[in-house]
Amino acid sequence: MTDEELKKLEKEVKKTKRLASEAAMELHDLIEDRLPDAYGELMGIAQNTYEACKAWDEANQKLTAASAATA
């Protein structure tokens, strides 16, 4: 794998981590500030948070594998 490809994977990991963090903050705000009144939003926000975290995990695993293969 080239340095450019590794940098692209690193960028993807950073992006997905930021998106996962934003989703987690939204879930946290819902729990801390708006429940129980906004319970109807809970499943959608929780699902979005799960998917964002899963996307980060998958990107991070690709980067880890690529880094190990080039080492």
Short mmCIF file of N, CA, C and O in Angstrom, two decimals:
data_model
loop_
_atom_site.label_atom_id
_atom_site.label_comp_id
_atom_site.label_asym_id
_atom_site.label_seq_id
_atom_site.Cartn_x
_atom_site.Cartn_y
_atom_site.Cartn_z
N MET A 1 0.84 -1.17 0.00
CA MET A 1 0.00 0.00 0.00
C MET A 1 0.90 1.24 0.00
O MET A 1 1.87 1.30 0.73
N THR A 2 0.52 2.22 -0.80
CA THR A 2 1.33 3.42 -0.92
C THR A 2 1.06 4.37 0.25
O THR A 2 0.06 4.23 0.96
N ASP A 3 1.97 5.32 0.42
CA ASP A 3 1.78 6.33 1.46
C ASP A 3 0.51 7.13 1.24
O ASP A 3 -0.18 7.49 2.19
N GLU A 4 0.21 7.40 -0.03
CA GLU A 4 -1.00 8.16 -0.36
C GLU A 4 -2.25 7.39 0.06
O GLU A 4 -3.20 7.97 0.59
N GLU A 5 -2.26 6.09 -0.17
CA GLU A 5 -3.41 5.27 0.22
C GLU A 5 -3.55 5.21 1.74
O GLU A 5 -4.67 5.26 2.26
N LEU A 6 -2.43 5.12 2.44
CA LEU A 6 -2.48 5.14 3.91
C LEU A 6 -3.00 6.47 4.43
O LEU A 6 -3.81 6.50 5.36
N LYS A 7 -2.57 7.56 3.82
CA LYS A 7 -3.06 8.87 4.24
C LYS A 7 -4.55 9.01 3.99
O LYS A 7 -5.27 9.61 4.79
N LYS A 8 -5.02 8.43 2.89
CA LYS A 8 -6.45 8.45 2.59
C LYS A 8 -7.23 7.67 3.66
O LYS A 8 -8.28 8.11 4.12
N LEU A 9 -6.70 6.52 4.06
CA LEU A 9 -7.35 5.74 5.12
C LEU A 9 -7.33 6.49 6.45
O LEU A 9 -8.32 6.48 7.18
N GLU A 10 -6.21 7.15 6.76
CA GLU A 10 -6.13 7.93 7.99
C GLU A 10 -7.16 9.05 8.00
O GLU A 10 -7.81 9.31 9.02
N LYS A 11 -7.32 9.70 6.86
CA LYS A 11 -8.31 10.78 6.73
C LYS A 11 -9.72 10.23 6.94
O LYS A 11 -10.55 10.85 7.60
N GLU A 12 -9.99 9.06 6.38
CA GLU A 12 -11.31 8.43 6.54
C GLU A 12 -11.57 8.08 8.01
O GLU A 12 -12.67 8.27 8.51
N VAL A 13 -10.55 7.59 8.70
CA VAL A 13 -10.70 7.26 10.12
C VAL A 13 -11.01 8.52 10.91
O VAL A 13 -11.91 8.53 11.76
N LYS A 14 -10.31 9.60 10.64
CA LYS A 14 -10.56 10.86 11.35
C LYS A 14 -11.97 11.37 11.08
O LYS A 14 -12.65 11.84 11.99
N LYS A 15 -12.40 11.28 9.83
CA LYS A 15 -13.74 11.75 9.46
C LYS A 15 -14.82 10.92 10.17
O LYS A 15 -15.75 11.47 10.75
N THR A 16 -14.68 9.60 10.11
CA THR A 16 -15.70 8.75 10.72
C THR A 16 -15.70 8.89 12.24
O THR A 16 -16.75 8.80 12.88
N LYS A 17 -14.52 9.13 12.83
CA LYS A 17 -14.46 9.33 14.27
C LYS A 17 -15.17 10.62 14.66
O LYS A 17 -15.90 10.67 15.66
N ARG A 18 -14.98 11.67 13.87
CA ARG A 18 -15.66 12.94 14.14
C ARG A 18 -17.18 12.77 14.04
O ARG A 18 -17.93 13.24 14.89
N LEU A 19 -17.63 12.06 13.01
CA LEU A 19 -19.07 11.84 12.84
C LEU A 19 -19.64 11.00 13.98
O LEU A 19 -20.74 11.26 14.46
N ALA A 20 -18.89 10.00 14.42
CA ALA A 20 -19.34 9.17 15.55
C ALA A 20 -19.40 10.00 16.82
O ALA A 20 -20.34 9.87 17.60
N SER A 21 -18.44 10.87 17.02
CA SER A 21 -18.43 11.73 18.21
C SER A 21 -19.61 12.69 18.19
O SER A 21 -20.25 12.92 19.23
N GLU A 22 -19.91 13.25 17.02
CA GLU A 22 -21.06 14.14 16.91
C GLU A 22 -22.36 13.40 17.20
O GLU A 22 -23.24 13.94 17.88
N ALA A 23 -22.49 12.19 16.69
CA ALA A 23 -23.69 11.40 16.94
C ALA A 23 -23.81 11.06 18.42
O ALA A 23 -24.90 11.12 19.00
N ALA A 24 -22.69 10.73 19.05
CA ALA A 24 -22.70 10.42 20.49
C ALA A 24 -23.09 11.64 21.30
O ALA A 24 -23.82 11.52 22.29
N MET A 25 -22.63 12.82 20.90
CA MET A 25 -23.01 14.04 21.61
C MET A 25 -24.51 14.31 21.48
O MET A 25 -25.15 14.73 22.45
N GLU A 26 -25.05 14.04 20.30
CA GLU A 26 -26.49 14.23 20.10
C GLU A 26 -27.28 13.28 21.01
O GLU A 26 -28.27 13.67 21.63
N LEU A 27 -26.84 12.04 21.09
CA LEU A 27 -27.48 11.06 21.98
C LEU A 27 -27.36 11.49 23.43
O LEU A 27 -28.33 11.44 24.19
N HIS A 28 -26.19 11.95 23.81
CA HIS A 28 -25.97 12.42 25.18
C HIS A 28 -26.89 13.59 25.52
O HIS A 28 -27.50 13.62 26.58
N ASP A 29 -26.99 14.54 24.59
CA ASP A 29 -27.86 15.69 24.83
C ASP A 29 -29.32 15.27 24.98
O ASP A 29 -30.04 15.80 25.83
N LEU A 30 -29.74 14.32 24.17
CA LEU A 30 -31.11 13.81 24.29
C LEU A 30 -31.33 13.21 25.67
O LEU A 30 -32.32 13.51 26.35
N ILE A 31 -30.41 12.38 26.10
CA ILE A 31 -30.55 11.71 27.39
C ILE A 31 -30.51 12.70 28.55
O ILE A 31 -31.33 12.64 29.46
N GLU A 32 -29.57 13.61 28.50
CA GLU A 32 -29.37 14.56 29.60
C GLU A 32 -30.45 15.63 29.68
O GLU A 32 -30.86 16.01 30.78
N ASP A 33 -30.90 16.12 28.52
CA ASP A 33 -31.72 17.32 28.52
C ASP A 33 -33.18 17.13 28.11
O ASP A 33 -34.03 17.92 28.54
N ARG A 34 -33.48 16.12 27.31
CA ARG A 34 -34.82 16.08 26.73
C ARG A 34 -35.66 14.87 27.09
O ARG A 34 -36.83 14.83 26.74
N LEU A 35 -35.07 13.88 27.73
CA LEU A 35 -35.88 12.73 28.14
C LEU A 35 -36.58 13.05 29.45
O LEU A 35 -36.07 13.81 30.24
N PRO A 36 -37.71 12.54 29.74
CA PRO A 36 -38.47 11.55 28.98
C PRO A 36 -39.38 12.14 27.91
O PRO A 36 -39.97 11.41 27.12
N ASP A 37 -39.51 13.46 27.83
CA ASP A 37 -40.43 14.07 26.86
C ASP A 37 -40.14 13.67 25.42
O ASP A 37 -41.07 13.46 24.64
N ALA A 38 -38.88 13.55 25.04
CA ALA A 38 -38.51 13.30 23.65
C ALA A 38 -38.18 11.82 23.41
O ALA A 38 -37.39 11.50 22.53
N TYR A 39 -38.81 10.93 24.17
CA TYR A 39 -38.49 9.51 24.04
C TYR A 39 -38.71 8.99 22.62
O TYR A 39 -38.06 8.02 22.20
N GLY A 40 -39.56 9.61 21.87
CA GLY A 40 -39.83 9.18 20.49
C GLY A 40 -38.62 9.32 19.57
O GLY A 40 -38.53 8.66 18.55
N GLU A 41 -37.69 10.17 19.94
CA GLU A 41 -36.48 10.38 19.14
C GLU A 41 -35.38 9.38 19.49
O GLU A 41 -34.39 9.27 18.76
N LEU A 42 -35.52 8.69 20.58
CA LEU A 42 -34.45 7.87 21.12
C LEU A 42 -33.96 6.79 20.16
O LEU A 42 -32.76 6.65 19.92
N MET A 43 -34.85 6.04 19.57
CA MET A 43 -34.44 4.93 18.70
C MET A 43 -33.71 5.42 17.46
O MET A 43 -32.70 4.84 17.05
N GLY A 44 -34.19 6.50 16.85
CA GLY A 44 -33.54 7.02 15.65
C GLY A 44 -32.14 7.55 15.93
O GLY A 44 -31.20 7.27 15.18
N ILE A 45 -32.00 8.30 17.01
CA ILE A 45 -30.70 8.84 17.36
C ILE A 45 -29.75 7.73 17.79
O ILE A 45 -28.57 7.74 17.44
N ALA A 46 -30.26 6.76 18.54
CA ALA A 46 -29.42 5.64 18.96
C ALA A 46 -28.96 4.83 17.75
O ALA A 46 -27.79 4.43 17.67
N GLN A 47 -29.83 4.60 16.78
CA GLN A 47 -29.45 3.85 15.57
C GLN A 47 -28.40 4.61 14.78
O GLN A 47 -27.42 4.02 14.30
N ASN A 48 -28.58 5.92 14.65
CA ASN A 48 -27.61 6.74 13.94
C ASN A 48 -26.25 6.69 14.63
O ASN A 48 -25.21 6.58 13.97
N THR A 49 -26.25 6.75 15.95
CA THR A 49 -25.01 6.68 16.72
C THR A 49 -24.34 5.33 16.52
O THR A 49 -23.12 5.25 16.30
N TYR A 50 -25.10 4.26 16.58
CA TYR A 50 -24.57 2.91 16.36
C TYR A 50 -23.91 2.81 14.98
O TYR A 50 -22.79 2.31 14.84
N GLU A 51 -24.60 3.28 13.95
CA GLU A 51 -24.09 3.18 12.59
C GLU A 51 -22.82 4.02 12.41
O GLU A 51 -21.88 3.59 11.74
N ALA A 52 -22.78 5.19 13.03
CA ALA A 52 -21.60 6.04 12.94
C ALA A 52 -20.41 5.39 13.64
O ALA A 52 -19.28 5.42 13.12
N CYS A 53 -20.65 4.79 14.78
CA CYS A 53 -19.57 4.12 15.51
C CYS A 53 -19.09 2.88 14.75
O CYS A 53 -17.89 2.61 14.69
N LYS A 54 -20.01 2.17 14.13
CA LYS A 54 -19.64 1.00 13.34
C LYS A 54 -18.81 1.40 12.13
O LYS A 54 -17.83 0.73 11.79
N ALA A 55 -19.18 2.51 11.48
CA ALA A 55 -18.42 3.00 10.32
C ALA A 55 -17.00 3.36 10.75
O ALA A 55 -16.03 3.06 10.04
N TRP A 56 -16.87 4.02 11.91
CA TRP A 56 -15.54 4.34 12.41
C TRP A 56 -14.74 3.06 12.67
O TRP A 56 -13.58 2.96 12.30
N ASP A 57 -15.36 2.08 13.32
CA ASP A 57 -14.67 0.83 13.64
C ASP A 57 -14.18 0.13 12.38
O ASP A 57 -13.04 -0.34 12.32
N GLU A 58 -15.00 0.09 11.36
CA GLU A 58 -14.62 -0.57 10.11
C GLU A 58 -13.46 0.17 9.44
O GLU A 58 -12.51 -0.45 8.97
N ALA A 59 -13.53 1.51 9.42
CA ALA A 59 -12.44 2.29 8.83
C ALA A 59 -11.15 2.11 9.63
O ALA A 59 -10.07 1.98 9.06
N ASN A 60 -11.28 2.09 10.94
CA ASN A 60 -10.10 1.92 11.80
C ASN A 60 -9.47 0.54 11.62
O ASN A 60 -8.25 0.42 11.60
N GLN A 61 -10.29 -0.47 11.47
CA GLN A 61 -9.76 -1.82 11.24
C GLN A 61 -9.02 -1.90 9.90
O GLN A 61 -7.97 -2.56 9.82
N LYS A 62 -9.54 -1.24 8.87
CA LYS A 62 -8.87 -1.22 7.56
C LYS A 62 -7.50 -0.54 7.70
O LYS A 62 -6.51 -1.02 7.14
N LEU A 63 -7.48 0.58 8.42
CA LEU A 63 -6.22 1.30 8.59
C LEU A 63 -5.22 0.46 9.39
O LEU A 63 -4.04 0.38 9.01
N THR A 64 -5.67 -0.18 10.43
CA THR A 64 -4.80 -1.02 11.24
C THR A 64 -4.22 -2.17 10.41
O THR A 64 -3.02 -2.45 10.48
N ALA A 65 -5.06 -2.81 9.62
CA ALA A 65 -4.60 -3.90 8.78
C ALA A 65 -3.61 -3.41 7.72
O ALA A 65 -2.58 -4.04 7.47
N ALA A 66 -3.90 -2.28 7.13
CA ALA A 66 -3.02 -1.73 6.10
C ALA A 66 -1.68 -1.32 6.69
O ALA A 66 -0.63 -1.54 6.10
N SER A 67 -1.73 -0.73 7.86
CA SER A 67 -0.49 -0.31 8.54
C SER A 67 0.37 -1.52 8.89
O SER A 67 1.60 -1.50 8.77
N ALA A 68 -0.26 -2.59 9.35
CA ALA A 68 0.47 -3.80 9.71
C ALA A 68 1.07 -4.46 8.47
O ALA A 68 2.17 -5.01 8.51
N ALA A 69 0.36 -4.39 7.36
CA ALA A 69 0.83 -5.03 6.13
C ALA A 69 2.02 -4.29 5.54
O ALA A 69 2.87 -4.91 4.89
N THR A 70 2.11 -3.00 5.77
CA THR A 70 3.22 -2.23 5.21
C THR A 70 4.40 -2.13 6.16
O THR A 70 5.46 -1.65 5.75
N ALA A 71 4.23 -2.58 7.38
CA ALA A 71 5.32 -2.47 8.36
C ALA A 71 6.39 -3.52 8.16
O ALA A 71 6.30 -4.49 7.53
#
